[in-house]
XYZ file of C-alpha atoms in Angstrom:
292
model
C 0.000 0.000 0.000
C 1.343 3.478 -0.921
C 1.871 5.766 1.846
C -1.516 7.716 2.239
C 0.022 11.235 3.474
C 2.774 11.413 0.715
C 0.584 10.644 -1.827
C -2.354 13.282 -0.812
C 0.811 16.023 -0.740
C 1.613 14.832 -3.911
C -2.060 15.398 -5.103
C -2.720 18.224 -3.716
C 0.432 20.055 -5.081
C 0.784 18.844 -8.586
C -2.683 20.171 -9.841
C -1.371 23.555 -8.989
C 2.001 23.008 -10.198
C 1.974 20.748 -13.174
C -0.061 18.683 -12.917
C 2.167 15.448 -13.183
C 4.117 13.344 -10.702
C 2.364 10.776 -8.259
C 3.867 8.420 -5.480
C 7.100 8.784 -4.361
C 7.912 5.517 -2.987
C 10.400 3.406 -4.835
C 8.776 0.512 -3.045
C 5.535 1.019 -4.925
C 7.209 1.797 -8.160
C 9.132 -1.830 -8.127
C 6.109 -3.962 -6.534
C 3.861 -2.249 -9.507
C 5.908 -3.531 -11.935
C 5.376 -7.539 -11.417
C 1.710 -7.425 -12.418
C -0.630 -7.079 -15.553
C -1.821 -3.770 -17.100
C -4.929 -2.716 -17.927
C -5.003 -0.414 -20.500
C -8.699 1.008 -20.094
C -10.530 2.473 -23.191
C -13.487 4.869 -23.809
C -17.095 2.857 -23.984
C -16.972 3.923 -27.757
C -14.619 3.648 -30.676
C -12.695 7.428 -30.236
C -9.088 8.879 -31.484
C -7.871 8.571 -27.438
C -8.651 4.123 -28.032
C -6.680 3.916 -31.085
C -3.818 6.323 -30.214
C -3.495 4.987 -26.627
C -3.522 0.893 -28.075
C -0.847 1.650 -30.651
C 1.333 3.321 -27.924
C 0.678 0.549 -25.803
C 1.666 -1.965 -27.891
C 4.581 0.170 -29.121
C 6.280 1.511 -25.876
C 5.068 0.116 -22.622
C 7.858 -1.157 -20.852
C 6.920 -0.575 -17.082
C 5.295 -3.941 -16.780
C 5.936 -6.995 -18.989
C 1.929 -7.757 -19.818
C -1.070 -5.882 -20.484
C -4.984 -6.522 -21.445
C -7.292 -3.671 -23.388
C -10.446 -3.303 -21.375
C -13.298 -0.863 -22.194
C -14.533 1.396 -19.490
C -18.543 -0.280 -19.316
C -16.659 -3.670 -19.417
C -14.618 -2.521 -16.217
C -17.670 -2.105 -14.286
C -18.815 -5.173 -14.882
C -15.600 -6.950 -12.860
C -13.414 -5.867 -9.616
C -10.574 -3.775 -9.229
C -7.911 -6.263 -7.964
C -4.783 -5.344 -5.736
C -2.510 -7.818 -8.777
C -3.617 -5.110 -10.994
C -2.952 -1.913 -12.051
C -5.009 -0.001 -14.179
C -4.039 3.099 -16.898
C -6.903 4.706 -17.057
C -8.252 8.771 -16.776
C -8.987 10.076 -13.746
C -11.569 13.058 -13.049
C -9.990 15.838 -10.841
C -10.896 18.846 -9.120
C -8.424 21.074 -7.634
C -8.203 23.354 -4.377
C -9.474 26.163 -6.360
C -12.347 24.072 -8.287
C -11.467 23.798 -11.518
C -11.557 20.353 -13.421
C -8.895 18.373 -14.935
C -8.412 15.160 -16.788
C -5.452 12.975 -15.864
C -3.858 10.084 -17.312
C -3.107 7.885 -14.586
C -1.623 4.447 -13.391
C -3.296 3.501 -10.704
C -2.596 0.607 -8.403
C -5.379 -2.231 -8.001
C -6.520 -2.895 -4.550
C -9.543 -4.829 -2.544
C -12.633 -3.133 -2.946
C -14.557 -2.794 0.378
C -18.347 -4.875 0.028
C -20.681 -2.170 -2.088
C -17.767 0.486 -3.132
C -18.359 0.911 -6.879
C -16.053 2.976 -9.292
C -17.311 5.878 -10.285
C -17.120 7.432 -13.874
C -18.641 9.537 -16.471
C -17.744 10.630 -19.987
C -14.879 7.564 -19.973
C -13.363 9.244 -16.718
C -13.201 7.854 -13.037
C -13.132 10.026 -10.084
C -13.187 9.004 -6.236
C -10.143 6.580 -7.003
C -7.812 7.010 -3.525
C -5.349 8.810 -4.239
C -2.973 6.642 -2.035
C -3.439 4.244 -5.090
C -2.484 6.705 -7.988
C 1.529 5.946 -8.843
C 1.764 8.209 -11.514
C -0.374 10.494 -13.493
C -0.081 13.681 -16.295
C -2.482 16.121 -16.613
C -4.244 15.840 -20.779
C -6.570 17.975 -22.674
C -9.236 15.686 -24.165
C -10.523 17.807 -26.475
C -7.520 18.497 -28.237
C -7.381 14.476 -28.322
C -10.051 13.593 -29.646
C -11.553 16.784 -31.751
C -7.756 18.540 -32.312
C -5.810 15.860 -33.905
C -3.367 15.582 -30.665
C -3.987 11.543 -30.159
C -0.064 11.239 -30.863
C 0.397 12.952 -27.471
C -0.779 10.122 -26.074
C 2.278 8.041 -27.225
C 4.534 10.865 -25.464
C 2.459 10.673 -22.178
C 2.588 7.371 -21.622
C 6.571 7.306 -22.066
C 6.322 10.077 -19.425
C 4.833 8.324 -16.855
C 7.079 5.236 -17.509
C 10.071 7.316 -17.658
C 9.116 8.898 -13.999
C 8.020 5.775 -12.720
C 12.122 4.968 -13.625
C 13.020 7.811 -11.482
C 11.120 6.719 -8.212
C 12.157 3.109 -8.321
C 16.005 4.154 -8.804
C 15.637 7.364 -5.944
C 16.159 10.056 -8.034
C 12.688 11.141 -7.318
C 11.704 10.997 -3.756
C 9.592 14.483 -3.648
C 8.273 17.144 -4.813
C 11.264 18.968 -4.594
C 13.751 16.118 -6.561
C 11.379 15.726 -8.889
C 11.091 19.375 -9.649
C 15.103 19.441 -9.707
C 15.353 16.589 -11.947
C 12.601 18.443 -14.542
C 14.251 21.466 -14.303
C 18.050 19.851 -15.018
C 16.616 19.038 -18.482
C 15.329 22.427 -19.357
C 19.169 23.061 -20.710
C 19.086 20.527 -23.238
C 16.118 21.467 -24.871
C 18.709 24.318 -26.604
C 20.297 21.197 -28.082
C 17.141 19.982 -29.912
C 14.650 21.247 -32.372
C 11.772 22.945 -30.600
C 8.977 22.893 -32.126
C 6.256 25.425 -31.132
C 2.258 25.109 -31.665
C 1.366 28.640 -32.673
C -2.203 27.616 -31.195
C 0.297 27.629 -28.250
C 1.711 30.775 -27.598
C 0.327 33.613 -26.085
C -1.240 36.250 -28.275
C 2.026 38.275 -27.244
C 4.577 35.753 -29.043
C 2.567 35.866 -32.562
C 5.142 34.294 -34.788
C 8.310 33.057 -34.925
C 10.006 36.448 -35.117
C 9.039 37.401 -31.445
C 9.832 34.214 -30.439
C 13.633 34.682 -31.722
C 13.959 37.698 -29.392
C 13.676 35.308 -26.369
C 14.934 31.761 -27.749
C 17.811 31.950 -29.909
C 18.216 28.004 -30.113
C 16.730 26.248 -33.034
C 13.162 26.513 -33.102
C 9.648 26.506 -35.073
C 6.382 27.900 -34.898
C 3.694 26.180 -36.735
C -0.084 24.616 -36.716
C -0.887 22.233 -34.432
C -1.301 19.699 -36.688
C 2.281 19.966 -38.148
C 3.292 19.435 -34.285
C 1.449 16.193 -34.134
C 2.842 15.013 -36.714
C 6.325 15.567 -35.455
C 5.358 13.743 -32.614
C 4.582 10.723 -34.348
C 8.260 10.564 -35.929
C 9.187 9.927 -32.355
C 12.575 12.044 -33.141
C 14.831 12.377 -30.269
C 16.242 15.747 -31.746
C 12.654 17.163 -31.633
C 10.969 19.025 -28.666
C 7.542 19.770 -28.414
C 5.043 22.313 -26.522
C 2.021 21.470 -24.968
C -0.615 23.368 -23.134
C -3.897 22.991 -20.980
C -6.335 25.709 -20.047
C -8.453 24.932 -17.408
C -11.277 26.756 -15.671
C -13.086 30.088 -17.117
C -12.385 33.689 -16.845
C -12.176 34.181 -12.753
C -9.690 30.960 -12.516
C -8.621 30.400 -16.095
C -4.877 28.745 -15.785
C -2.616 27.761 -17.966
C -0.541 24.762 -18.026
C 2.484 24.643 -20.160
C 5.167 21.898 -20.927
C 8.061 20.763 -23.572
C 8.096 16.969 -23.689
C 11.117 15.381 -25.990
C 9.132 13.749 -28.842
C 11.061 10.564 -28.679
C 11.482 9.418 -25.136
C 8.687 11.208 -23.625
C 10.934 12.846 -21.381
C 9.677 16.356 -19.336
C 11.948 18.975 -20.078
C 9.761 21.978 -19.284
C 6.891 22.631 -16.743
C 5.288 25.659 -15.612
C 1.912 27.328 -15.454
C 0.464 30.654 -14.837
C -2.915 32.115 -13.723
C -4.518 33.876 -17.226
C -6.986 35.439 -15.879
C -8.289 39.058 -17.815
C -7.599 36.890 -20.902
C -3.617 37.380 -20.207
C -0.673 34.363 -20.304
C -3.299 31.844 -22.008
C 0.189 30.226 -23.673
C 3.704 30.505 -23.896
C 5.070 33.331 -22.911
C 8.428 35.460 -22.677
C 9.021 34.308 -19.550
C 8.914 30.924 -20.574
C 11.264 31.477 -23.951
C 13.602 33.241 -21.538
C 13.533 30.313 -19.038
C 14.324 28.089 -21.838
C 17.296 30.124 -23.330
C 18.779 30.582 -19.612
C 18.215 27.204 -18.127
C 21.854 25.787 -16.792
């Protein structure tokens, strides 16, 4: 069993600073890794099923079997402790606004009448002493914006932190923000490529993004960044971004994965309230060109 209070510090902090991580024990981490995975799918055929199956069967390393399960079929049969489960999770944080998380979550008994919960393909009320690691996703932009290859990326994420907890280089919050921010420097040794549905209507092109970033970089569509992603090219770096909430607690969630192993490089997030920071910003570009 995970330890309870790290685990609700981990919750509790990540929405508002992230939104990744999970448990820190490198007990959990190893123990997780003798069982099956269950790789749970929406209830109906969507762009999140096939993108998530191919990764699947493509890059998941962290344990050495897996079964495809659909969300109604889930219900139908119990959570078990031998188990653990990749599926998204439904969370609200301290200042009430939603988000959707993909998470591997550890089985474990369920108590006589406790039912998982779900709606729209996403569980909430899972303990979050079970949760070993999860990553904040947008899935609108997955399933309506052509950004199912960020699935791929995710999921090496999460296997690629789960690596740092089971060797100790990721006890905290605090290591895991050092190791995170250690990487920032190398994204000047990559291509970054840039969404322009990503930056903030202050960086509009590529020219105002050179007076920050002097590294090799790109601005272009969305859809040219997805398919980037699916070249899986370790020389490549790519932005992402979540809003969440509405005008009075709008926030924005930026990050630079490296297209081919997943890997976080860059993580922050701002409040854009007044219709302000809703995307990369100078700050961030500065950050980047900076980081040691």
């Amino acid at each position: 069993m995970l330890n309870r209070s790290l685990a609700s510090i981990a919750l509790l902090t990540t929405l508002a600073a992230g939104a990744q991580y999970g448990a820190f024990s490198a007990g959990a981490a190893k123990a997780a890794k003798g069982g099956t995975t269950i790789i749970v799918l929406d209830a109906v055929d969507t762009p999140y099923n096939k993108a998530i199956t191919n990764a699947v069967k493509s890059d998941w390393k962290f344990t050495t079997s897996y079964d495809f399960i659909s969300v109604a079929q889930l219900a139908t049969q119990p959570i078990v402790p031998e188990k653990t489960y990749l599926m998204k999770l439904s969370k609200t944080d301290p200042v009430k606004f939603n988000g959707t998380f993909l998470t591997l979550v550890q089985g474990w008994k369920l108590k006589k009448g406790e039912v998982l919960q779900q709606s729209n393909d996403q569980f909430n009320g899972i303990p979050a002493q079970q949760e070993l690691a999860f990553i904040q996703i947008d899935p609108v932009a997955i399933n309506e914006k052509g950004m199912a290859p960020m699935l791929g990326v995710y999921m090496k994420h999460l296997q690629d932190y789960l690596k740092l907890v089971e060797t100790g280089k990721i006890t905290d919050k605090a290591t895991a923000d050092r190791t995170y921010s250690s990487r920032t420097r190398l994204i000047r040794d990559t291509d970054l490529w840039l969404a322009q549905e990503h930056l903030d209507k202050s960086i509009p092109d590529a020219a105002k993004v050179k007076e920050f970033y002097t590294a090799p970089a790109q601005v272009m569509a969305l859809s040219q960044l997805a398919s980037g992603v699916v070249k899986g090219d370790n020389g490549i770096t790519v932005s992402d971004l979540i809003l969440t909430g509405d005008h009075k607690n709008k926030h924005c969630f930026k990050r630079v994965f490296n297209a081919g192993t997943g890997e976080l490089m860059y993580l922050n997030d701002d409040a854009s309230i007044f219709g302000k920071k809703e995307g990369f910003i100078e700050d961030d570009l500065k950050s980047m060109e900076r980081a040691r």
